[in-house]
Structure formats: structure tokens, C-alpha cells
Amino acid sequence: MEERVSLFIVSNNEVLLMHRLCEWENYFVLPWGGVEANESIVDAAIREAKEETNLNVEIDKELFHYVDGFDNRVHHIFFVKHFNWTISICWPEEEKNCEENRYSLEWHDLKELKELNIYPIATKDFLLDYLNWDNKR
């Protein structure tokens, strides 16, 4: 079964999201990517962070994982403990970025997550549950 990694990158109570704006939809995703052959999911998360955001990251822990019925892939969501570098759109999104198909990295207040159109829906639901639980501790 194919696997995908997503990165929950938080700083100053804001989360880093990839904003996708195309002809048919306006939505947000966590920075993400696929796991390559013979690559651990943690190594994939570190590599994808660099490829998607230009960030060097330190993974804290896997928050959760699930099998998405839409694409039948295992989705692993990791919490990023530390990061450094300048955030920027990198390949391949940089090459695909145009007026009809825009990619941009944006910081959003954690309190806004419920209102944002975040895909996959299961990821958004898991994050909202995690944040509600975490705020009660």
C-alpha cells in the first residue's frame, strides 16, 4: 500500500499550510508528499519538508495515521518540533505555479483551522480533535 507523509508545522500558534487556488477549487493542505522505495516515513517527512517548503525540520512525533478511502494510501501526519531556513515554494510546485493553478505557503492561526477548506477532510478532522484534546491538558 502506498504511503504519504504530511507535516504539521506550528510556530507562534500558527500552522503552515499550502494554499491551492485553481480554476475549480480553493483549498489548503499540509505540506506533504509520497514515501519513496526503501525510505522510512520519518526520512520521507524530512525530505518532503525540504522539497515542499525549503525548511530543514526536526520531527517530534507521528500524530496519527489513517488509510484514505479516496486514494487508498496510508497518510502519516507528523508534528515538526523545530525548523529553520527561509520558507519558499520549491519544486515541483514552483514549476507548476501559474495564474490558473496557484500554490502559496501561508501561516494561519490555529483557531482558524475549523473555518478553512482543508483537504483531505480526515486530516482536518484529526487535527481539530488533536488540538481540542491538547488544549485540555
Short mmCIF file of C-alpha atoms in Angstrom, two decimals:
data_model
loop_
_atom_site.label_atom_id
_atom_site.label_comp_id
_atom_site.label_asym_id
_atom_site.label_seq_id
_atom_site.Cartn_x
_atom_site.Cartn_y
_atom_site.Cartn_z
CA MET A 1 0.00 0.00 0.00
CA GLU A 2 1.37 3.44 -0.92
CA GLU A 3 2.18 5.88 1.85
CA ARG A 4 2.13 9.64 2.12
CA VAL A 5 3.54 11.96 4.78
CA SER A 6 2.18 15.34 5.88
CA LEU A 7 3.83 17.92 8.12
CA PHE A 8 2.09 19.79 10.92
CA ILE A 9 4.45 22.79 11.26
CA VAL A 10 3.48 25.22 14.02
CA SER A 11 5.06 28.48 15.11
CA ASN A 12 3.57 31.16 17.38
CA ASN A 13 0.16 29.43 17.36
CA GLU A 14 0.07 29.40 13.57
CA VAL A 15 0.22 26.43 11.21
CA LEU A 16 1.97 26.42 7.85
CA LEU A 17 -0.42 25.46 5.04
CA MET A 18 -0.10 25.15 1.29
CA HIS A 19 -2.86 27.25 -0.27
CA ARG A 20 -4.07 25.82 -3.57
CA LEU A 21 -6.09 28.03 -5.84
CA CYS A 22 -7.05 26.63 -9.21
CA GLU A 23 -9.87 27.07 -11.69
CA TRP A 24 -12.15 24.59 -9.95
CA GLU A 25 -11.23 24.90 -6.26
CA ASN A 26 -9.76 26.94 -3.43
CA TYR A 27 -8.36 24.82 -0.60
CA PHE A 28 -5.48 24.20 1.82
CA VAL A 29 -3.28 21.18 2.57
CA LEU A 30 -0.48 20.46 4.97
CA PRO A 31 2.87 20.26 3.17
CA TRP A 32 3.02 16.64 2.02
CA GLY A 33 4.48 14.10 -0.36
CA GLY A 34 4.94 10.44 -1.10
CA VAL A 35 7.25 7.93 0.54
CA GLU A 36 9.86 6.62 -1.88
CA ALA A 37 11.03 2.99 -2.14
CA ASN A 38 13.32 1.94 0.73
CA GLU A 39 12.66 5.22 2.57
CA SER A 40 11.39 5.40 6.15
CA ILE A 41 8.34 7.55 6.78
CA VAL A 42 10.41 9.87 9.01
CA ASP A 43 13.07 10.30 6.30
CA ALA A 44 10.29 10.96 3.78
CA ALA A 45 8.80 13.63 6.08
CA ILE A 46 12.18 15.38 6.42
CA ARG A 47 12.79 15.22 2.66
CA GLU A 48 9.30 16.43 1.79
CA ALA A 49 9.61 19.35 4.21
CA LYS A 50 12.69 20.48 2.31
CA GLU A 51 11.13 19.87 -1.11
CA GLU A 52 7.78 21.49 -0.32
CA THR A 53 8.82 24.39 1.94
CA ASN A 54 12.63 24.72 1.83
CA LEU A 55 12.68 24.04 5.59
CA ASN A 56 15.13 21.87 7.47
CA VAL A 57 12.99 20.17 10.10
CA GLU A 58 13.26 18.00 13.17
CA ILE A 59 10.35 15.61 13.56
CA ASP A 60 8.89 15.37 17.05
CA LYS A 61 6.40 12.53 16.60
CA GLU A 62 3.78 10.99 14.38
CA LEU A 63 0.47 12.47 15.49
CA PHE A 64 -1.71 9.94 13.69
CA HIS A 65 -2.13 7.90 10.55
CA TYR A 66 -5.09 6.58 8.61
CA VAL A 67 -5.99 4.91 5.34
CA ASP A 68 -7.75 7.31 2.99
CA GLY A 69 -10.64 5.65 1.18
CA PHE A 70 -10.29 8.13 -1.69
CA ASP A 71 -6.76 7.19 -2.76
CA ASN A 72 -6.27 4.05 -0.64
CA ARG A 73 -2.96 5.37 0.73
CA VAL A 74 -1.77 5.39 4.31
CA HIS A 75 -1.46 9.03 5.41
CA HIS A 76 1.05 9.77 8.19
CA ILE A 77 0.86 13.19 9.86
CA PHE A 78 3.99 14.32 11.72
CA PHE A 79 4.43 17.14 14.22
CA VAL A 80 7.51 19.24 13.43
CA LYS A 81 9.44 20.09 16.59
CA HIS A 82 11.98 22.54 15.18
CA PHE A 83 12.64 24.07 11.80
CA ASN A 84 14.96 26.59 10.25
CA TRP A 85 15.57 28.26 6.94
CA THR A 86 13.55 30.59 4.77
CA ILE A 87 10.15 29.31 3.74
CA SER A 88 9.60 29.22 -0.01
CA ILE A 89 7.70 27.22 -2.60
CA CYS A 90 10.05 24.66 -4.10
CA TRP A 91 9.99 22.15 -6.93
CA PRO A 92 7.64 20.79 -8.31
CA GLU A 93 5.04 23.32 -7.12
CA GLU A 94 7.28 26.18 -8.18
CA GLU A 95 7.30 24.89 -11.77
CA LYS A 96 3.52 24.34 -11.82
CA ASN A 97 2.71 27.70 -10.22
CA CYS A 98 0.75 29.96 -12.58
CA GLU A 99 -2.32 32.22 -12.52
CA GLU A 100 -4.74 29.32 -13.15
CA ASN A 101 -3.01 26.94 -10.74
CA ARG A 102 -1.52 28.77 -7.76
CA TYR A 103 0.48 27.40 -4.87
CA SER A 104 1.43 29.53 -1.88
CA LEU A 105 2.68 28.82 1.61
CA GLU A 106 0.74 30.67 4.28
CA TRP A 107 0.68 30.85 8.07
CA HIS A 108 -2.80 30.56 9.60
CA ASP A 109 -3.88 30.93 13.20
CA LEU A 110 -4.68 27.54 14.73
CA LYS A 111 -8.05 28.95 15.79
CA GLU A 112 -8.94 29.42 12.08
CA LEU A 113 -8.49 25.76 11.11
CA LYS A 114 -12.14 24.91 11.62
CA GLU A 115 -13.16 27.57 9.09
CA LEU A 116 -10.62 26.69 6.38
CA ASN A 117 -11.26 24.32 3.49
CA ILE A 118 -8.52 21.77 4.34
CA TYR A 119 -8.01 18.53 2.42
CA PRO A 120 -8.11 15.65 3.00
CA ILE A 121 -11.13 16.13 5.26
CA ALA A 122 -9.92 13.28 7.50
CA THR A 123 -6.67 15.18 8.14
CA LYS A 124 -8.61 18.30 9.11
CA ASP A 125 -10.86 16.27 11.44
CA PHE A 126 -7.89 14.55 13.10
CA LEU A 127 -6.09 17.88 13.59
CA LEU A 128 -9.16 19.52 15.12
CA ASP A 129 -9.57 16.58 17.51
CA TYR A 130 -5.87 16.68 18.40
CA LEU A 131 -5.91 20.42 19.07
CA ASN A 132 -9.03 20.19 21.24
CA TRP A 133 -7.54 17.34 23.25
CA ASP A 134 -4.15 19.08 23.52
CA ASN A 135 -5.74 22.32 24.74
CA LYS A 136 -7.46 20.46 27.60
CA ARG A 137 -4.19 19.23 29.11
#
